[in-house]
Amino acid sequence: MTVRTKVTPWASAALVLTALLATSCSAENDNDSRPAASSASATPHGYVEGAQEAAEQQSRLLLNDPASGNTRVLDLITGKVHKTAQVKGAERLGTDGRFGYLHSAGGTHVLDSGAWMVDHGDHVHYYSAAIRDVGELPVGREAQVRSDVVVTAVTDGDGQTVLYDRGKLEKGKIAASRTLAGTYSSAVVPYEEHLLAFVDEGRTAKLVVLDRKGERVASPDVECEEPRGDAITRRGVVLGCADGALLVREQGGAFTAEKISYDEDVPAAQRATDFRQRPGSDTLTAPAGHDAVWVLDVTGRTWTRVETGPVVAANTAGEGSPLLVLEADGSLHGYDIVTGKQLAETESLLTGEVRVGTAGSAPVVEVDRSRAYINDPDGKKVFEIDYNDDLRVARSFDLDIEPGLMAETGR
């Protein structure tokens, strides 16, 4: 597949990047900022107050029944189910890896799953802590929430963005630190101590880089028509556009934006606008209309369209793992992400009718390093799939609610 690319460098050498949690792991600069000591009372490497560190990921599933409002957290290590506050009428459930954001018409409820990871590149820390309801953000169903270790950016349906102190959120407090001037065309994405945003300019949107005060520090000559969808990968931030995607990266204080174009004109209904991935993975998936799936290989800068049949949800763990597609008959299919050849198929996992293209409470496929999870609302179940063993059902979890919304944390 031919890929057309364009690279635009942005100079921002005058900006000093502060080394924070995700960029330092030395004993002299632990997470609690206490100095190193030679005594037995020295703060352990990777210490986080109030949390327990583990050798393996502490995955948990956030589950919500929009009709009743009943919300649960399923601990995938212990198998225990925890009750949390009711959130009725939720239409979407998003997550930043630790917090769940339940979006409804009246506001956005923040739930701390108590499970997260910190990726330092050459090694990873996994943590678990108490599950708790944090409170409400004053934005509703159209809000888009994006986070890093320092700031949570909340963009409402009118394009206004408020920054929240991530450290206070972790302590159970919702505290707005700054409202950005102006409005933006899609989600504002924290990245490398900056913010990536689109500003409307007629039919297209211009990509800008802001500092954490909301000041524009770079205004490169790069545009994106109809920006929708974003994902964080190890190689940078992917931002969806009408003709493909932009890959934005930071190196040595400067940013570059590279276009990864489709090799043909793609109708609006078949464009990639809702990326799904294993967190941090360089392989992204997105529905390509109702009967196919896009696979974006960020490393190879290529798009592959996999013809699948009616798609309910799709995801993949990345290179070497199959593309997982939940289809309208309730069965899960595994495809080779390069050739598109079907590798495996299950019997129907879902109870009741499945509507293709249904937003919000349609089943999803969540993926981590070894397992995939599928929610069956009508059957009040969640299935755990070993995708490396011909899509074998490894476990199933019976619930006391209909899990119409699901998201995985701790990855």
XYZ file of C-alpha atoms in Angstrom:
411
model
C 0.000 0.000 0.000
C 1.414 3.371 -1.015
C 1.672 5.893 1.783
C 2.085 9.585 1.084
C 3.948 11.451 3.789
C 4.836 15.011 4.642
C 7.067 16.034 7.519
C 6.954 19.477 9.088
C 9.495 20.350 11.804
C 8.541 22.749 14.549
C 11.223 24.507 16.513
C 10.616 24.948 20.190
C 14.179 24.890 21.476
C 13.466 27.810 23.782
C 11.106 25.688 25.823
C 12.522 23.883 28.833
C 10.881 20.524 29.463
C 10.551 19.637 33.132
C 11.358 16.027 33.993
C 8.376 14.537 35.821
C 7.086 11.142 36.858
C 6.988 9.594 33.421
C 10.473 10.767 32.485
C 12.568 10.014 35.538
C 13.083 6.906 37.552
C 16.282 7.682 39.440
C 16.639 7.083 43.153
C 17.464 10.756 43.524
C 14.047 11.771 42.116
C 11.388 9.324 43.221
C 7.689 9.976 42.670
C 7.194 11.611 46.056
C 10.111 14.040 45.405
C 11.859 13.083 48.642
C 15.682 12.992 48.443
C 17.513 9.693 48.420
C 18.979 8.382 51.640
C 21.341 5.611 52.546
C 19.379 4.441 55.568
C 16.740 1.716 55.650
C 14.069 4.421 55.806
C 14.883 5.659 52.270
C 11.875 5.874 49.958
C 11.737 2.742 47.772
C 12.159 3.177 44.034
C 8.796 3.846 42.413
C 7.083 4.579 45.728
C 3.574 6.064 45.498
C 1.896 7.078 48.730
C -1.273 5.111 49.449
C -0.669 2.534 46.703
C 0.760 -0.961 46.513
C 3.237 -1.807 43.775
C 2.988 -5.169 42.013
C 5.109 -7.155 39.586
C 2.219 -7.608 37.130
C -0.508 -5.394 35.777
C -3.440 -4.882 38.141
C -6.222 -4.791 35.558
C -9.748 -3.842 36.532
C -12.909 -3.476 34.485
C -15.246 -0.509 34.976
C -18.844 -1.536 34.252
C -22.061 0.471 34.097
C -25.726 -0.272 33.391
C -27.032 2.971 31.840
C -30.685 2.129 32.586
C -30.376 1.411 36.301
C -27.220 3.441 36.901
C -25.636 0.525 38.751
C -21.854 0.674 38.465
C -19.285 -1.963 39.322
C -15.518 -2.447 39.299
C -14.375 -5.994 38.526
C -10.903 -6.817 39.832
C -9.401 -9.185 37.271
C -6.704 -10.376 39.671
C -9.008 -11.472 42.499
C -12.268 -11.843 40.575
C -14.051 -9.687 43.160
C -16.745 -7.206 42.152
C -16.954 -3.839 43.924
C -20.034 -1.611 44.040
C -19.681 2.131 43.434
C -22.061 5.076 43.147
C -25.021 4.877 40.766
C -24.644 6.833 37.524
C -27.899 6.788 35.563
C -28.213 7.665 31.908
C -24.527 7.322 31.068
C -24.006 7.335 27.312
C -20.245 6.866 27.144
C -17.495 5.502 29.364
C -13.952 6.652 28.755
C -10.744 6.056 30.648
C -7.208 7.405 30.837
C -5.798 4.186 32.255
C -6.783 4.856 35.863
C -9.897 7.018 36.022
C -13.212 6.232 34.397
C -15.325 9.070 32.969
C -19.045 8.313 32.739
C -20.622 10.866 30.416
C -24.337 11.654 30.685
C -26.555 14.590 29.788
C -26.230 16.037 33.282
C -22.486 15.811 33.728
C -19.452 13.539 33.798
C -18.895 11.285 36.792
C -15.269 10.526 37.715
C -14.486 7.092 39.134
C -11.032 6.169 40.418
C -10.515 2.497 39.578
C -7.512 2.299 41.891
C -5.407 0.540 39.239
C -2.819 2.060 36.939
C 0.632 1.715 35.446
C 3.581 4.048 34.935
C 5.602 3.365 31.792
C 9.233 4.482 31.950
C 10.148 3.073 28.553
C 12.682 0.483 29.711
C 10.484 -0.770 32.554
C 6.971 -0.428 33.949
C 5.505 0.067 37.442
C 2.074 -1.399 38.265
C 0.004 -0.021 41.138
C -3.230 -0.734 42.974
C -5.110 1.340 45.534
C -8.607 1.818 46.919
C -11.520 2.242 44.520
C -13.452 5.476 45.064
C -15.929 7.847 43.484
C -14.236 11.198 42.957
C -17.127 13.432 41.909
C -18.616 15.289 38.972
C -17.120 17.318 36.150
C -19.497 20.084 34.969
C -19.538 18.825 31.380
C -21.927 16.411 29.730
C -22.240 13.779 27.048
C -20.081 15.504 24.435
C -17.094 16.108 26.710
C -13.708 14.695 25.733
C -11.195 13.946 28.495
C -7.469 13.421 27.889
C -4.752 13.068 30.540
C -1.087 12.645 31.279
C 0.599 12.310 34.681
C 0.306 16.030 35.446
C -2.840 17.419 33.855
C -6.308 16.320 32.740
C -7.728 18.333 29.838
C -11.524 18.415 29.536
C -12.929 19.786 26.267
C -16.685 20.378 26.142
C -19.057 20.246 23.181
C -18.450 23.938 22.409
C -14.698 23.468 22.194
C -13.866 25.139 25.502
C -11.132 23.420 27.499
C -10.468 23.365 31.223
C -7.301 21.902 32.726
C -7.535 19.968 36.004
C -4.743 19.179 38.433
C -4.017 15.480 38.014
C -2.269 15.215 41.376
C -5.361 16.479 43.185
C -7.565 14.152 41.153
C -5.468 11.261 42.429
C -6.203 12.444 45.975
C -9.937 12.442 45.321
C -10.353 16.149 44.616
C -11.614 17.816 41.441
C -9.720 21.086 41.099
C -9.677 23.192 37.943
C -6.302 24.876 37.457
C -6.864 26.841 34.258
C -9.394 27.569 31.505
C -7.790 27.860 28.088
C -8.591 30.905 25.976
C -10.441 30.302 22.706
C -12.151 27.197 21.416
C -10.801 24.056 19.780
C -12.083 21.711 17.087
C -11.541 18.424 18.914
C -10.036 17.012 22.087
C -7.049 18.887 23.512
C -4.345 16.266 24.089
C -1.607 16.631 26.752
C 1.714 15.458 25.326
C 5.334 15.955 26.419
C 4.566 18.821 28.822
C 2.546 20.591 26.117
C -0.973 20.517 24.700
C -1.886 19.564 21.133
C -4.989 21.243 19.755
C -6.770 22.105 16.517
C -8.018 25.617 15.719
C -10.732 26.091 13.082
C -9.679 27.875 9.915
C -12.603 27.612 7.514
C -12.958 24.107 6.072
C -9.775 22.886 7.723
C -8.268 22.966 11.180
C -4.752 24.108 12.029
C -2.668 22.127 14.472
C -1.099 24.200 17.247
C 1.128 23.436 20.234
C 0.317 25.160 23.522
C 2.238 25.342 26.754
C 0.496 24.429 30.000
C -0.648 28.040 30.410
C -2.486 27.801 27.115
C -0.049 30.037 25.245
C 0.668 29.093 21.654
C 4.356 28.187 21.355
C 4.325 26.729 17.850
C 2.071 27.294 14.848
C 3.297 24.966 12.120
C 2.119 24.934 8.547
C 0.078 21.764 8.860
C -3.680 21.353 8.535
C -6.254 18.664 9.137
C -9.685 18.508 7.562
C -12.441 17.306 9.905
C -10.224 16.221 12.831
C -11.713 13.312 14.781
C -10.076 10.676 16.925
C -6.726 10.489 18.688
C -4.434 7.933 20.304
C -1.185 7.936 22.251
C 1.505 5.523 21.031
C 5.171 5.009 21.868
C 6.009 6.793 18.622
C 3.874 9.855 19.255
C 0.288 11.063 19.105
C -1.970 9.985 16.242
C -4.663 12.491 15.250
C -7.358 11.462 12.776
C -8.099 13.587 9.680
C -10.381 13.226 6.660
C -7.482 12.069 4.456
C -5.755 9.860 7.013
C -3.913 10.828 10.168
C -1.163 13.023 11.572
C 1.622 11.540 13.665
C 2.945 14.194 16.061
C 6.250 13.594 17.834
C 8.606 15.466 20.124
C 12.363 15.056 19.940
C 14.878 17.230 21.733
C 12.411 20.019 22.403
C 11.167 20.207 18.803
C 8.007 18.710 17.357
C 7.314 17.125 13.968
C 3.999 16.368 12.268
C 3.935 13.587 9.680
C 0.947 12.812 7.478
C -0.014 9.153 7.094
C -2.499 9.292 4.232
C -4.982 6.786 2.929
C -3.943 5.564 -0.521
C -7.359 6.477 -1.911
C -10.304 8.769 -1.316
C -12.300 7.367 1.599
C -16.000 8.246 2.050
C -16.794 10.062 5.293
C -18.716 7.101 6.727
C -15.673 4.817 6.262
C -12.954 7.020 7.759
C -11.071 6.091 10.910
C -12.470 8.329 13.657
C -12.555 6.088 16.751
C -9.182 4.493 17.439
C -8.832 1.453 19.684
C -5.581 -0.166 20.823
C -3.729 -1.811 23.643
C -2.526 1.259 25.552
C 0.814 2.451 24.211
C 0.733 0.072 21.245
C 1.839 1.307 17.814
C -0.958 -0.605 16.066
C -4.369 1.061 16.000
C -7.774 -0.155 14.857
C -10.891 1.726 13.832
C -14.145 0.748 12.106
C -14.100 1.354 8.348
C -17.852 1.721 8.024
C -20.008 -1.191 9.140
C -18.323 -4.062 7.275
C -14.569 -3.551 7.574
C -11.831 -2.436 9.963
C -8.850 -0.137 9.468
C -5.509 -1.213 10.924
C -2.973 1.607 11.200
C 0.626 0.454 11.606
C 2.259 3.569 13.057
C 5.748 2.077 12.796
C 5.365 1.244 9.107
C 3.189 4.316 8.381
C 0.626 2.139 6.583
C -3.130 1.678 6.558
C -4.647 -1.757 5.924
C -8.358 -2.250 5.342
C -9.564 -5.664 6.555
C -12.885 -6.844 5.133
C -14.691 -8.512 8.021
C -18.449 -8.429 7.740
C -20.753 -6.442 10.091
C -18.576 -4.947 12.839
C -19.733 -4.326 16.412
C -16.286 -3.683 17.912
C -12.615 -4.254 17.088
C -9.214 -4.089 18.770
C -5.741 -5.627 18.716
C -2.788 -6.074 21.054
C -0.466 -5.106 18.208
C 2.358 -6.692 16.237
C 2.246 -10.473 16.344
C -1.296 -10.548 17.712
C -4.535 -10.977 15.779
C -7.027 -8.292 14.911
C -10.046 -9.062 17.098
C -13.444 -8.289 15.605
C -16.743 -8.803 17.377
C -19.303 -9.260 14.624
C -23.063 -8.797 14.459
C -23.857 -12.454 15.085
C -22.115 -12.186 18.463
C -19.074 -14.217 17.431
C -15.479 -13.092 17.852
C -13.162 -13.381 14.859
C -9.379 -13.235 14.713
C -7.663 -11.886 11.583
C -4.042 -11.540 10.565
C -3.384 -7.795 10.832
C -1.120 -7.820 7.756
C -2.862 -10.120 5.286
C -6.438 -9.808 6.551
C -6.806 -13.611 6.543
C -9.193 -15.015 9.149
C -7.347 -17.138 11.705
C -9.998 -18.163 14.235
C -13.677 -17.762 15.142
C -15.808 -18.426 18.203
C -19.440 -19.290 18.615
C -21.704 -16.403 19.580
C -20.693 -14.886 22.898
C -23.584 -12.458 23.157
C -27.145 -12.795 24.360
C -29.904 -11.036 22.472
C -29.836 -8.813 19.397
C -26.689 -6.895 18.549
C -27.070 -3.678 16.579
C -24.152 -2.753 14.332
C -23.009 0.843 14.591
C -24.713 1.479 17.923
C -22.772 4.008 19.952
C -22.394 4.056 23.709
C -23.835 0.851 25.144
C -22.783 -1.525 22.342
C -20.356 -4.248 23.467
C -16.646 -3.458 23.196
C -13.392 -5.407 22.958
C -10.788 -4.411 25.552
C -7.258 -5.764 25.100
C -4.213 -6.050 27.334
C -0.908 -7.913 27.015
C -2.386 -11.417 27.223
C -6.180 -11.281 27.296
C -9.178 -9.617 25.704
C -12.502 -8.803 27.410
C -15.982 -8.635 25.911
C -19.106 -7.462 27.735
C -22.441 -9.199 27.184
C -25.069 -6.760 28.538
C -28.158 -8.940 28.072
C -26.389 -11.988 29.476
C -24.983 -10.053 32.457
C -21.528 -11.432 31.737
C -17.990 -10.512 30.808
C -15.857 -12.958 28.823
C -12.084 -13.210 29.116
C -10.484 -14.377 25.865
C -7.021 -15.864 25.348
C -6.415 -14.387 21.911
C -3.132 -16.307 21.514
C -4.920 -19.663 21.890
C -7.477 -19.660 19.055
C -9.749 -17.223 20.938
C -10.308 -19.622 23.803
C -12.688 -18.444 26.529
C -10.360 -18.478 29.538
C -12.877 -17.216 32.110
C -16.356 -15.746 32.298
C -17.667 -13.465 35.018
C -21.316 -13.463 36.091
C -22.609 -10.051 37.176
C -25.649 -8.654 38.949
C -25.996 -5.818 36.406
C -26.272 -5.472 32.648
C -22.801 -4.144 31.714
C -23.782 -1.902 28.821
C -20.602 0.167 29.239
C -17.132 -1.244 29.912
C -13.551 0.021 30.069
C -10.313 -1.550 31.329
C -7.817 0.197 33.594
C -4.458 -0.737 35.089
C -2.831 -1.412 31.723
